[in-house]
Coordinates of C-alpha atoms in Angstrom, one line a residue:
Chain A
M1 CA -346.0 -17.1 -80.8
T2 CA -342.9 -15.6 -81.4
F3 CA -342.9 -13.1 -84.2
P4 CA -340.6 -10.4 -85.6
R5 CA -341.8 -6.7 -84.3
S6 CA -342.1 -5.3 -87.9
V7 CA -342.6 -7.1 -91.2
L8 CA -342.0 -5.9 -94.6
L9 CA -344.7 -6.6 -96.9
R10 CA -343.8 -6.1 -100.4
D11 CA -346.4 -5.3 -103.0
V12 CA -346.2 -7.6 -106.0
S13 CA -349.3 -6.4 -107.8
L14 CA -347.7 -4.6 -110.3
R15 CA -345.6 -7.5 -111.3
D16 CA -347.0 -10.9 -110.1
G17 CA -350.4 -9.4 -110.0
L18 CA -350.8 -8.1 -113.5
Q19 CA -348.6 -10.0 -115.5
D20 CA -351.4 -12.5 -116.4
E21 CA -354.1 -9.9 -117.1
A22 CA -354.9 -8.4 -120.6
P23 CA -352.3 -5.2 -120.5
V24 CA -353.5 -2.6 -118.4
S25 CA -352.4 1.0 -119.6
T26 CA -349.0 2.6 -118.0
E27 CA -351.5 5.5 -116.7
V28 CA -353.7 2.9 -114.7
K29 CA -350.4 1.3 -113.2
L30 CA -348.7 4.9 -112.0
A31 CA -352.1 5.3 -110.5
L32 CA -351.9 2.5 -108.7
F33 CA -348.0 2.8 -107.9
E34 CA -349.0 6.1 -106.6
A35 CA -352.1 4.4 -104.2
L36 CA -349.4 1.8 -103.4
V37 CA -346.9 4.5 -101.6
A38 CA -349.5 6.2 -100.3
A39 CA -350.8 3.2 -98.7
G40 CA -347.0 2.9 -97.1
I41 CA -345.3 0.4 -99.2
R42 CA -341.8 0.6 -99.0
E43 CA -340.7 -2.1 -101.7
L44 CA -342.7 -3.3 -104.6
E45 CA -342.2 -5.6 -107.9
L46 CA -342.7 -3.0 -110.5
T47 CA -342.6 -5.0 -113.5
S48 CA -340.4 -7.3 -115.4
F49 CA -337.7 -7.5 -118.4
V50 CA -339.3 -10.4 -120.2
R51 CA -339.9 -10.7 -123.6
P52 CA -342.9 -8.4 -124.6
D53 CA -344.3 -11.4 -126.9
R54 CA -344.5 -13.4 -124.1
V55 CA -345.6 -11.5 -121.2
P56 CA -347.5 -8.5 -123.2
A57 CA -348.6 -6.8 -120.1
M58 CA -344.9 -6.2 -119.2
A59 CA -344.0 -4.5 -122.3
D60 CA -344.0 -1.1 -120.9
A61 CA -341.0 -1.9 -118.2
D62 CA -339.0 1.1 -119.7
A63 CA -342.0 3.6 -119.7
L64 CA -342.6 2.7 -116.1
C65 CA -339.1 2.7 -114.8
A66 CA -339.0 6.2 -116.2
A67 CA -342.4 7.4 -114.8
T68 CA -341.1 6.0 -111.6
D69 CA -338.1 7.6 -111.1
G70 CA -337.0 9.1 -108.3
A71 CA -340.1 7.9 -106.1
D72 CA -339.4 7.0 -102.4
V73 CA -340.1 3.5 -102.9
I74 CA -337.6 0.5 -103.7
R75 CA -338.4 -0.7 -106.7
W76 CA -337.9 -4.4 -107.9
G77 CA -337.6 -5.7 -111.5
L78 CA -338.2 -9.1 -112.0
V79 CA -335.2 -10.9 -114.6
L80 CA -334.8 -14.2 -115.6
N81 CA -331.1 -13.6 -117.6
R82 CA -328.4 -11.8 -118.4
R83 CA -329.8 -9.8 -121.3
G84 CA -333.2 -8.9 -118.6
A85 CA -330.8 -7.4 -116.0
E86 CA -329.0 -5.1 -118.9
R87 CA -332.4 -3.9 -119.8
A88 CA -333.6 -3.4 -116.0
L89 CA -330.3 -1.4 -115.4
A90 CA -330.4 0.6 -118.1
A91 CA -333.9 1.6 -117.2
G92 CA -332.7 3.1 -114.0
L93 CA -333.6 0.1 -111.5
T94 CA -330.8 -0.8 -108.8
H95 CA -332.7 -3.9 -107.4
L96 CA -332.8 -7.0 -109.7
Q97 CA -335.0 -9.9 -108.7
Y98 CA -333.8 -13.2 -110.2
V99 CA -336.2 -16.2 -110.3
I100 CA -334.9 -20.1 -110.6
S101 CA -337.4 -22.6 -110.3
V102 CA -335.8 -25.3 -108.0
S103 CA -337.9 -27.7 -109.7
D104 CA -335.7 -29.1 -112.6
T105 CA -338.6 -30.0 -114.9
H106 CA -340.5 -26.8 -114.1
S107 CA -337.2 -25.0 -115.0
R108 CA -336.8 -26.7 -118.5
H109 CA -340.1 -25.7 -119.3
N110 CA -340.7 -22.5 -118.1
A111 CA -337.0 -21.1 -118.4
G112 CA -335.7 -23.4 -121.0
A113 CA -332.8 -24.8 -118.7
G114 CA -332.3 -27.1 -115.8
T115 CA -331.8 -25.8 -112.4
D116 CA -328.3 -26.2 -112.4
D117 CA -328.1 -24.5 -115.6
A118 CA -330.0 -21.4 -114.4
I119 CA -327.8 -21.2 -111.2
A120 CA -324.9 -21.0 -113.6
A121 CA -326.4 -18.4 -115.3
F122 CA -327.4 -16.5 -112.5
E123 CA -323.7 -16.4 -110.9
A124 CA -322.2 -15.3 -114.5
A125 CA -325.1 -12.3 -114.5
A126 CA -325.0 -11.3 -110.7
V127 CA -321.3 -10.3 -110.9
P128 CA -321.5 -7.8 -113.5
A129 CA -324.9 -6.3 -111.9
I130 CA -323.3 -6.2 -108.2
D131 CA -320.4 -4.8 -109.9
A132 CA -322.7 -2.1 -111.8
G133 CA -324.2 -1.6 -107.9
A134 CA -327.4 -3.3 -108.2
T135 CA -328.9 -5.1 -105.5
V136 CA -329.7 -8.7 -106.4
E137 CA -331.9 -11.2 -105.0
M138 CA -333.1 -14.7 -106.0
T139 CA -336.7 -16.0 -105.7
L140 CA -336.8 -20.2 -105.7
S141 CA -340.2 -20.8 -107.6
T142 CA -341.7 -24.2 -107.0
A143 CA -340.2 -23.9 -103.7
F144 CA -343.0 -26.2 -102.0
G145 CA -344.3 -28.2 -104.9
C146 CA -344.3 -28.2 -108.4
P147 CA -346.9 -28.8 -111.1
Y148 CA -345.0 -31.4 -112.9
E149 CA -342.5 -33.4 -109.8
Q150 CA -345.6 -32.4 -107.2
R151 CA -343.3 -32.9 -104.2
I152 CA -339.9 -30.9 -104.1
D153 CA -337.1 -32.1 -101.5
P154 CA -336.4 -29.4 -99.1
A155 CA -332.7 -30.9 -99.3
R156 CA -332.6 -29.4 -102.4
V157 CA -334.0 -25.9 -102.0
V158 CA -331.7 -25.4 -99.0
D159 CA -328.9 -26.5 -101.5
V160 CA -330.1 -23.7 -104.3
A161 CA -330.3 -21.4 -102.0
R162 CA -327.0 -21.7 -100.2
R163 CA -325.6 -21.3 -103.9
V164 CA -327.4 -18.3 -105.2
A165 CA -326.6 -16.9 -101.7
A166 CA -322.9 -17.4 -102.3
A167 CA -323.0 -15.9 -105.4
G168 CA -324.7 -12.5 -104.1
A169 CA -328.2 -12.9 -103.8
T170 CA -328.8 -10.6 -100.5
S171 CA -332.4 -12.1 -99.8
I172 CA -333.9 -15.4 -100.8
G173 CA -337.6 -15.6 -101.8
L174 CA -339.3 -19.0 -101.0
A175 CA -342.0 -19.2 -103.3
D176 CA -345.2 -21.1 -103.2
T177 CA -346.0 -20.8 -107.0
I178 CA -348.7 -23.3 -107.4
G179 CA -350.2 -22.8 -103.7
V180 CA -349.6 -26.2 -102.3
A181 CA -347.5 -25.4 -99.6
V182 CA -348.6 -26.3 -95.7
P183 CA -347.5 -24.3 -92.5
T184 CA -345.6 -26.9 -91.3
E185 CA -343.9 -27.4 -94.3
V186 CA -343.2 -23.8 -94.8
A187 CA -342.0 -23.6 -91.0
A188 CA -339.5 -26.0 -91.9
L189 CA -338.0 -25.0 -95.1
T190 CA -337.8 -21.6 -93.9
Q191 CA -335.7 -22.3 -90.9
A192 CA -333.7 -24.6 -92.9
V193 CA -332.7 -21.8 -95.5
A194 CA -332.4 -19.5 -92.8
D195 CA -329.9 -21.7 -91.1
A196 CA -328.0 -22.5 -94.3
V197 CA -327.5 -19.0 -95.7
G198 CA -327.2 -17.2 -92.2
D199 CA -326.2 -13.3 -92.3
D200 CA -325.8 -13.7 -96.1
A201 CA -329.4 -13.3 -97.0
S202 CA -332.5 -12.4 -95.5
I203 CA -335.4 -14.5 -96.1
G204 CA -338.9 -13.9 -97.9
A205 CA -341.9 -15.7 -98.3
H206 CA -343.9 -15.5 -101.6
L207 CA -347.1 -17.3 -101.1
H208 CA -350.3 -17.8 -103.2
D209 CA -353.4 -18.5 -101.6
T210 CA -354.9 -21.2 -103.8
R211 CA -355.9 -23.5 -100.7
G212 CA -356.6 -21.4 -98.1
L213 CA -353.3 -21.6 -96.5
A214 CA -351.2 -18.3 -97.2
I215 CA -351.8 -16.2 -94.2
A216 CA -350.8 -19.4 -91.9
N217 CA -348.3 -20.1 -94.1
G218 CA -347.0 -16.5 -94.2
L219 CA -347.0 -16.6 -90.4
A220 CA -345.4 -19.6 -89.8
A221 CA -342.4 -18.4 -92.2
L222 CA -342.4 -15.0 -90.1
E223 CA -341.9 -17.3 -86.9
H224 CA -338.9 -19.3 -88.6
G225 CA -336.7 -16.6 -89.8
A226 CA -338.4 -14.7 -92.5
T227 CA -338.8 -11.1 -92.2
R228 CA -340.8 -10.4 -95.7
L229 CA -343.9 -11.4 -97.1
D230 CA -344.8 -11.0 -100.9
A231 CA -348.4 -9.9 -101.4
A232 CA -350.9 -8.3 -104.1
V233 CA -353.6 -5.8 -103.6
G234 CA -357.0 -7.6 -103.7
G235 CA -355.4 -10.9 -104.2
L236 CA -354.4 -10.4 -107.4
G237 CA -352.5 -12.8 -109.8
G238 CA -354.9 -15.7 -109.9
C239 CA -354.4 -17.5 -113.3
P240 CA -357.2 -16.0 -115.8
F241 CA -357.9 -19.5 -116.8
A242 CA -359.3 -20.9 -113.6
P243 CA -362.0 -18.6 -112.4
G244 CA -362.4 -18.4 -108.8
A245 CA -358.7 -19.7 -107.7
S246 CA -357.1 -17.3 -105.7
G247 CA -353.7 -15.6 -106.5
N248 CA -351.5 -13.8 -104.2
V249 CA -352.4 -13.6 -100.5
A250 CA -354.3 -10.1 -100.2
I251 CA -351.6 -7.5 -98.8
E252 CA -354.7 -5.6 -96.8
D253 CA -355.7 -8.8 -95.1
L254 CA -352.0 -9.7 -94.1
A255 CA -351.4 -6.2 -93.2
H256 CA -354.9 -6.1 -90.9
G257 CA -353.8 -9.3 -89.2
L258 CA -350.6 -8.5 -88.5
D259 CA -351.7 -5.3 -87.5
G260 CA -353.8 -7.1 -84.7
M261 CA -351.4 -9.0 -83.6
G262 CA -349.1 -6.3 -82.8
I263 CA -346.7 -6.5 -85.4
D264 CA -345.9 -3.1 -87.6
T265 CA -346.0 -3.3 -91.0
G266 CA -346.2 0.6 -91.8
L267 CA -349.0 0.2 -93.6
S268 CA -352.5 2.0 -94.1
I269 CA -355.4 -0.7 -94.4
D270 CA -358.1 1.6 -95.9
R271 CA -355.6 3.1 -98.3
L272 CA -354.5 -0.5 -99.4
V273 CA -358.1 -1.3 -99.9
D274 CA -358.5 1.9 -102.0
A275 CA -355.5 0.6 -104.0
A276 CA -357.1 -3.1 -104.3
R277 CA -360.3 -1.5 -105.7
L278 CA -358.5 0.9 -108.5
A279 CA -356.4 -2.4 -109.6
C280 CA -359.7 -4.8 -109.5
D281 CA -361.4 -2.3 -111.4
A282 CA -358.7 -1.7 -113.8
V283 CA -358.6 -5.9 -114.6
G284 CA -362.5 -6.4 -114.3
R285 CA -362.2 -8.6 -111.3
P286 CA -363.8 -8.1 -108.0
V287 CA -361.7 -7.5 -104.7
A288 CA -360.9 -10.9 -103.6
S289 CA -359.7 -10.2 -100.2
A290 CA -361.7 -10.4 -96.9
V291 CA -360.8 -7.1 -95.3
G292 CA -362.0 -5.7 -98.7
I293 CA -365.2 -6.9 -98.3
A294 CA -366.0 -6.8 -94.6
G295 CA -363.2 -4.0 -93.4
P296 CA -361.3 -4.1 -90.7
R297 CA -362.1 -5.8 -87.5
F298 CA -362.7 -2.6 -84.9
A299 CA -363.5 0.7 -85.7
Chain B
M1 CA -345.2 -26.1 -84.2
T2 CA -346.7 -28.3 -82.2
F3 CA -349.9 -30.1 -82.6
P4 CA -352.6 -32.9 -81.6
R5 CA -351.9 -36.0 -83.7
S6 CA -355.5 -36.1 -84.2
V7 CA -358.1 -33.1 -84.2
L8 CA -361.8 -33.3 -84.3
L9 CA -363.5 -31.4 -86.8
R10 CA -367.0 -30.7 -85.8
D11 CA -369.4 -29.9 -88.9
V12 CA -371.8 -27.2 -88.4
S13 CA -373.2 -27.1 -91.6
L14 CA -376.8 -28.4 -90.9
R15 CA -377.3 -25.7 -87.9
D16 CA -374.6 -22.7 -88.1
G17 CA -374.4 -22.8 -92.1
L18 CA -378.3 -23.0 -92.5
Q19 CA -379.5 -20.8 -89.9
D20 CA -379.8 -17.6 -91.6
E21 CA -380.7 -19.0 -95.1
A22 CA -383.9 -19.6 -96.6
P23 CA -385.1 -23.1 -95.3
V24 CA -384.3 -25.9 -97.2
S25 CA -386.3 -28.8 -96.8
T26 CA -385.5 -31.7 -94.4
E27 CA -385.1 -34.2 -97.4
V28 CA -382.5 -32.2 -98.5
K29 CA -380.8 -31.8 -95.0
L30 CA -380.9 -35.8 -94.8
A31 CA -379.4 -35.8 -97.9
L32 CA -376.3 -33.3 -96.5
F33 CA -376.3 -35.5 -93.3
E34 CA -375.6 -38.7 -95.2
A35 CA -372.7 -36.8 -97.2
L36 CA -371.4 -35.5 -94.2
V37 CA -371.2 -38.8 -92.5
A38 CA -370.0 -40.8 -95.6
A39 CA -366.8 -38.0 -95.5
G40 CA -366.1 -39.3 -92.0
I41 CA -367.8 -36.7 -89.8
R42 CA -368.0 -38.0 -86.4
E43 CA -369.7 -35.0 -84.6
L44 CA -371.9 -32.7 -86.0
E45 CA -374.3 -29.6 -85.1
L46 CA -377.7 -31.0 -86.4
T47 CA -380.2 -28.3 -85.5
S48 CA -381.2 -26.0 -82.8
F49 CA -384.3 -25.6 -80.4
V50 CA -385.8 -22.1 -80.6
R51 CA -388.3 -20.6 -81.5
P52 CA -389.6 -21.6 -85.1
D53 CA -390.9 -18.2 -85.8
R54 CA -387.6 -16.6 -84.9
V55 CA -385.5 -19.2 -87.1
P56 CA -387.6 -21.0 -89.6
A57 CA -384.6 -22.7 -91.1
M58 CA -384.9 -24.9 -87.6
A59 CA -388.4 -25.7 -87.6
D60 CA -388.1 -29.2 -88.5
A61 CA -385.9 -29.6 -85.6
D62 CA -388.1 -32.5 -84.1
A63 CA -388.1 -34.5 -87.6
L64 CA -384.6 -34.1 -88.6
C65 CA -383.7 -35.6 -85.1
A66 CA -386.4 -38.7 -85.6
A67 CA -384.9 -39.2 -89.3
T68 CA -380.9 -39.5 -87.9
D69 CA -381.7 -41.4 -85.4
G70 CA -379.4 -44.5 -84.9
A71 CA -377.0 -42.9 -87.3
D72 CA -373.4 -43.6 -86.3
V73 CA -372.3 -40.3 -85.4
I74 CA -372.6 -37.6 -82.5
R75 CA -375.6 -35.1 -83.0
W76 CA -375.6 -31.9 -80.9
G77 CA -378.8 -29.7 -80.6
L78 CA -378.1 -26.3 -80.0
V79 CA -380.3 -24.8 -76.9
L80 CA -380.8 -21.5 -75.3
N81 CA -382.7 -22.4 -72.5
R82 CA -384.3 -25.1 -70.3
R83 CA -387.7 -25.3 -72.6
G84 CA -385.1 -25.5 -75.3
A85 CA -383.0 -28.7 -73.3
E86 CA -386.3 -30.2 -72.7
R87 CA -387.6 -30.1 -76.6
A88 CA -384.2 -31.6 -77.7
L89 CA -384.1 -34.3 -75.0
A90 CA -387.7 -35.2 -75.8
A91 CA -386.7 -35.5 -79.7
G92 CA -383.8 -37.9 -78.8
L93 CA -380.8 -36.1 -78.8
T94 CA -378.0 -37.0 -75.7
H95 CA -375.7 -34.0 -76.7
L96 CA -376.6 -30.3 -76.0
Q97 CA -374.9 -27.3 -77.0
Y98 CA -375.5 -24.2 -74.9
V99 CA -374.8 -20.8 -76.1
I100 CA -373.9 -17.9 -74.1
S101 CA -372.5 -14.5 -75.3
V102 CA -369.8 -13.5 -73.0
S103 CA -370.5 -9.7 -74.1
D104 CA -373.4 -8.6 -71.8
T105 CA -374.7 -6.1 -74.4
H106 CA -374.9 -8.8 -76.8
S107 CA -376.1 -11.2 -74.6
R108 CA -379.3 -9.2 -73.7
H109 CA -379.6 -8.1 -77.4
N110 CA -379.8 -11.6 -78.7
A111 CA -380.8 -13.8 -75.5
G112 CA -382.9 -10.9 -73.8
A113 CA -380.6 -11.4 -70.4
G114 CA -377.2 -10.4 -69.3
T115 CA -374.3 -12.7 -69.4
D116 CA -374.3 -13.5 -65.3
D117 CA -378.0 -14.5 -65.7
A118 CA -377.7 -16.4 -68.6
I119 CA -374.9 -18.1 -66.3
A120 CA -377.4 -18.6 -64.0
A121 CA -380.1 -19.9 -66.3
F122 CA -377.7 -22.5 -67.7
E123 CA -376.8 -23.8 -64.2
A124 CA -380.4 -24.2 -63.4
A125 CA -380.7 -26.1 -66.7
A126 CA -377.8 -27.9 -67.1
V127 CA -378.4 -30.3 -63.5
P128 CA -381.7 -31.8 -65.0
A129 CA -380.2 -32.3 -68.2
I130 CA -377.2 -34.0 -67.2
D131 CA -379.2 -36.0 -64.6
A132 CA -381.2 -36.9 -67.7
G133 CA -378.1 -38.6 -69.1
A134 CA -377.3 -35.8 -71.8
T135 CA -373.6 -34.6 -72.3
V136 CA -373.9 -31.0 -71.9
E137 CA -371.3 -28.5 -73.6
M138 CA -371.0 -24.5 -73.7
T139 CA -370.3 -22.4 -76.5
L140 CA -369.1 -18.6 -75.5
S141 CA -370.0 -16.6 -78.5
T142 CA -368.3 -13.1 -79.0
A143 CA -365.7 -14.4 -77.2
F144 CA -363.0 -12.3 -79.5
G145 CA -365.1 -9.7 -79.7
C146 CA -368.6 -8.1 -79.8
P147 CA -370.6 -6.0 -82.2
Y148 CA -371.6 -3.6 -79.5
E149 CA -368.9 -3.5 -77.1
Q150 CA -366.3 -4.3 -79.8
R151 CA -363.0 -5.9 -77.3
I152 CA -363.9 -8.6 -74.7
D153 CA -361.5 -8.8 -72.0
P154 CA -360.2 -12.1 -72.2
A155 CA -360.4 -12.3 -68.2
R156 CA -364.0 -12.4 -68.4
V157 CA -364.0 -15.0 -70.8
V158 CA -361.8 -17.2 -68.6
D159 CA -364.1 -16.6 -65.8
V160 CA -367.4 -17.6 -67.6
A161 CA -365.5 -20.8 -68.9
R162 CA -364.9 -21.9 -65.4
R163 CA -368.0 -21.2 -64.1
V164 CA -369.7 -23.3 -66.9
A165 CA -367.5 -25.9 -66.5
A166 CA -368.2 -26.1 -63.0
A167 CA -371.6 -26.3 -63.8
G168 CA -371.1 -29.4 -66.1
A169 CA -370.0 -28.2 -69.2
T170 CA -367.8 -31.1 -70.7
S171 CA -366.4 -28.9 -73.6
I172 CA -365.9 -24.9 -74.0
G173 CA -366.3 -23.3 -77.2
L174 CA -364.9 -20.4 -78.0
A175 CA -366.7 -18.8 -80.8
D176 CA -365.3 -16.0 -82.6
T177 CA -368.8 -15.0 -83.8
I178 CA -368.2 -11.7 -85.9
G179 CA -364.7 -13.0 -87.2
V180 CA -362.6 -10.4 -85.5
A181 CA -360.2 -13.1 -83.8
V182 CA -356.1 -13.0 -84.9
P183 CA -353.8 -15.7 -83.9
T184 CA -351.9 -14.3 -81.0
E185 CA -355.4 -13.9 -79.4
V186 CA -356.4 -17.0 -79.9
A187 CA -353.7 -18.9 -78.7
A188 CA -353.7 -16.7 -75.4
L189 CA -357.2 -17.3 -74.9
T190 CA -357.3 -21.1 -75.6
Q191 CA -354.4 -21.4 -73.3
A192 CA -355.6 -19.6 -70.5
V193 CA -359.2 -20.9 -70.8
A194 CA -357.8 -24.5 -71.0
D195 CA -355.4 -24.1 -67.9
A196 CA -358.4 -22.4 -66.0
V197 CA -360.9 -25.4 -66.6
G198 CA -358.2 -28.2 -66.6
D199 CA -359.5 -31.7 -66.9
D200 CA -363.1 -30.5 -66.5
A201 CA -363.5 -29.6 -70.0
S202 CA -362.4 -29.9 -73.6
I203 CA -361.5 -26.9 -75.6
G204 CA -363.3 -26.3 -78.9
A205 CA -362.8 -23.3 -81.4
H206 CA -365.6 -21.8 -83.5
L207 CA -364.1 -19.6 -86.2
H208 CA -365.5 -17.2 -89.1
D209 CA -363.3 -16.6 -91.8
T210 CA -364.6 -12.8 -92.4
R211 CA -361.7 -11.4 -92.2
G212 CA -359.6 -14.2 -93.5
L213 CA -358.1 -15.4 -90.5
A214 CA -360.0 -18.5 -89.5
I215 CA -357.3 -21.1 -90.6
A216 CA -354.5 -19.3 -88.8
N217 CA -356.8 -18.9 -85.7
G218 CA -357.6 -22.7 -86.0
L219 CA -353.9 -23.5 -85.7
A220 CA -353.2 -21.3 -82.8
A221 CA -356.0 -22.8 -80.9
L222 CA -354.9 -26.3 -81.9
E223 CA -350.9 -25.4 -80.5
H224 CA -352.7 -24.1 -77.4
G225 CA -354.8 -26.5 -75.8
A226 CA -357.9 -26.8 -78.3
T227 CA -359.1 -30.4 -79.7
R228 CA -361.6 -29.4 -81.9
L229 CA -362.6 -26.7 -84.6
D230 CA -365.9 -25.8 -85.6
A231 CA -366.5 -25.5 -89.2
A232 CA -368.9 -25.8 -92.4
V233 CA -368.8 -27.4 -95.7
G234 CA -368.3 -24.7 -98.6
G235 CA -368.0 -22.0 -95.9
L236 CA -371.6 -22.0 -94.9
G237 CA -372.9 -19.5 -92.4
G238 CA -372.2 -16.2 -94.0
C239 CA -375.0 -13.2 -93.5
P240 CA -377.2 -13.3 -96.3
F241 CA -377.5 -9.8 -96.1
A242 CA -373.7 -9.1 -96.4
P243 CA -372.9 -10.9 -99.8
G244 CA -369.3 -12.1 -100.1
A245 CA -369.0 -11.7 -96.3
S246 CA -367.3 -15.2 -95.6
G247 CA -369.2 -17.5 -93.0
N248 CA -367.6 -20.2 -91.1
V249 CA -364.4 -21.7 -91.7
A250 CA -364.7 -24.2 -94.9
I251 CA -364.3 -28.0 -93.6
E252 CA -362.6 -29.1 -96.3
D253 CA -359.8 -26.5 -96.5
L254 CA -359.4 -27.1 -93.0
A255 CA -359.2 -31.0 -93.4
H256 CA -357.2 -30.1 -96.3
G257 CA -354.4 -28.0 -94.6
L258 CA -354.5 -30.3 -91.4
D259 CA -354.2 -33.6 -93.4
G260 CA -351.2 -32.0 -95.3
M261 CA -349.9 -31.2 -91.8
G262 CA -349.7 -34.7 -91.2
I263 CA -352.6 -34.3 -88.6
D264 CA -355.6 -36.8 -88.6
T265 CA -359.1 -35.7 -89.1
G266 CA -360.6 -39.1 -90.4
L267 CA -362.1 -37.1 -93.2
S268 CA -362.2 -37.6 -96.9
I269 CA -361.7 -34.2 -98.7
D270 CA -363.1 -35.5 -101.5
R271 CA -366.5 -36.4 -99.7
L272 CA -366.3 -33.0 -97.9
V273 CA -366.2 -31.2 -101.1
D274 CA -369.3 -33.5 -102.7
A275 CA -371.3 -32.2 -99.6
A276 CA -370.2 -28.8 -100.0
R277 CA -371.5 -28.5 -103.4
L278 CA -374.6 -30.2 -102.3
A279 CA -374.9 -27.9 -99.7
C280 CA -374.3 -24.9 -101.4
D281 CA -376.3 -25.9 -104.4
A282 CA -379.5 -26.3 -102.0
V283 CA -378.8 -22.5 -100.6
G284 CA -377.6 -21.0 -104.1
R285 CA -374.5 -20.3 -103.2
P286 CA -371.0 -20.9 -104.7
V287 CA -369.1 -23.2 -103.0
A288 CA -366.7 -20.4 -101.3
S289 CA -363.8 -22.7 -100.3
A290 CA -360.3 -22.7 -101.8
V291 CA -360.0 -26.8 -102.2
G292 CA -363.7 -27.0 -103.3
I293 CA -362.5 -24.5 -106.4
A294 CA -358.8 -25.5 -106.5
G295 CA -358.7 -29.3 -105.4
P296 CA -356.5 -30.9 -102.8
R297 CA -352.2 -30.0 -103.7
F298 CA -351.1 -33.3 -104.5
A299 CA -353.2 -35.9 -106.7

């Protein structure tokens, strides 16, 4: 087993973890932000610039950006289009995360446009954002499977990745949006995308633990070219309408496992668990992480 | 990633899964046994021949053996000593699973004798059992860590494995009794034990999911010489005094993941989930498996 010596774990609690929950106050988000930074988090998804009527939990994007200005952490803002990018830049963010669904059907349902149109829109939006000094990356949702189309052709994902990297995305996130990937698929797709984009973009994996495979999938990604994994404290991000269904892979479980394997994450497990308790209390859910329940393996 | 084409998943629900629970009736155990066989299970831990006052949940060992006689499945009986082996043989079992703790301190606490004495007792007990026609295997508990000694020297595990294989154990089970192993450790120890015992014994891994790594650990074992994984429906086997702490890796999650990777287990996921519901209802716990909650990945 060959892994990178160090891995970037990007926390997505504040965005992906909270977006489908009843809105929590900006004050609580700030407390969580501080707890994450105290745990050693170097990059995080802070918020998204989407329609507040569609995602009320993210309605305080501007206030959250203002209140965290100057913090020693890279703050990513999720944007879906040019207007979102302009809002993010106006709010002071310099790191913009675009999302495109590689499933045409999912893209039409979720973003109102097919994948090709979404790529064209990204190409048009990325240029001015990059010109304005922003770092732009792309998350490819439904990269391993789609609720409408089920299996997605890996060649299609590779093609989309190559095009968005050519358009300026400095990192490609491969998202297992509905938690259907298995390790061999993650290994193969990560390798294929890494080979396709070469030095143009780094590779991240965004894995949901819906079927218990997120950690194994993350390790497969790291063995095949990914240098970043997304994760949320306490496994936040489960669909609120499917009680018990897991959300994002829990960052404290991932950090604990990598730490045991001698892979540096720069994170404090204990402080991540503190942050998980804070976040899960705020949304009224139990901490859904193994290490949050059992504690670290050796004292 | 290189895996065996097929993997034996041995169900341990009836023994490891139920041993620390309030006793369930022999009738319910028989229903679970039938459900497991219907799901395609080829080998299972049926019961243990230990002191009924110590493990009341296993007090019906003789009745359970009699009632399942002739079933088309390999029934393993756990034994700790010569007397247990004699009881198992008298009950009609032909497959005896011995257990030794490779942690000397844990062995003294749990079995009243250090590891070396336990090995000597096994050597003495194995001969007559094998002479009587039994297949004998050995599970090495605390192989990856111990509640008393914490880390266990892998060289010690390899040494014990070599000795018990030489004494007639046809399979060596490496047990992560307290759920502390990480994939790189599992890979290294599995490979070292496989190299040490060669063709004398096959290798199995018995993994608890206490810290969320059991599936990743199982895959690491399979990549490095293991051909069998132990698992329980619904993740049964958590310590009843630590609510929420995971027990055995859930067999339906493991089977589902392996199936997705094109590795044959011969099992029906849906029927495993049926068995999980039956077993978890019987002990009054929720089904603690991802696939039991979310369902399989593709219809």
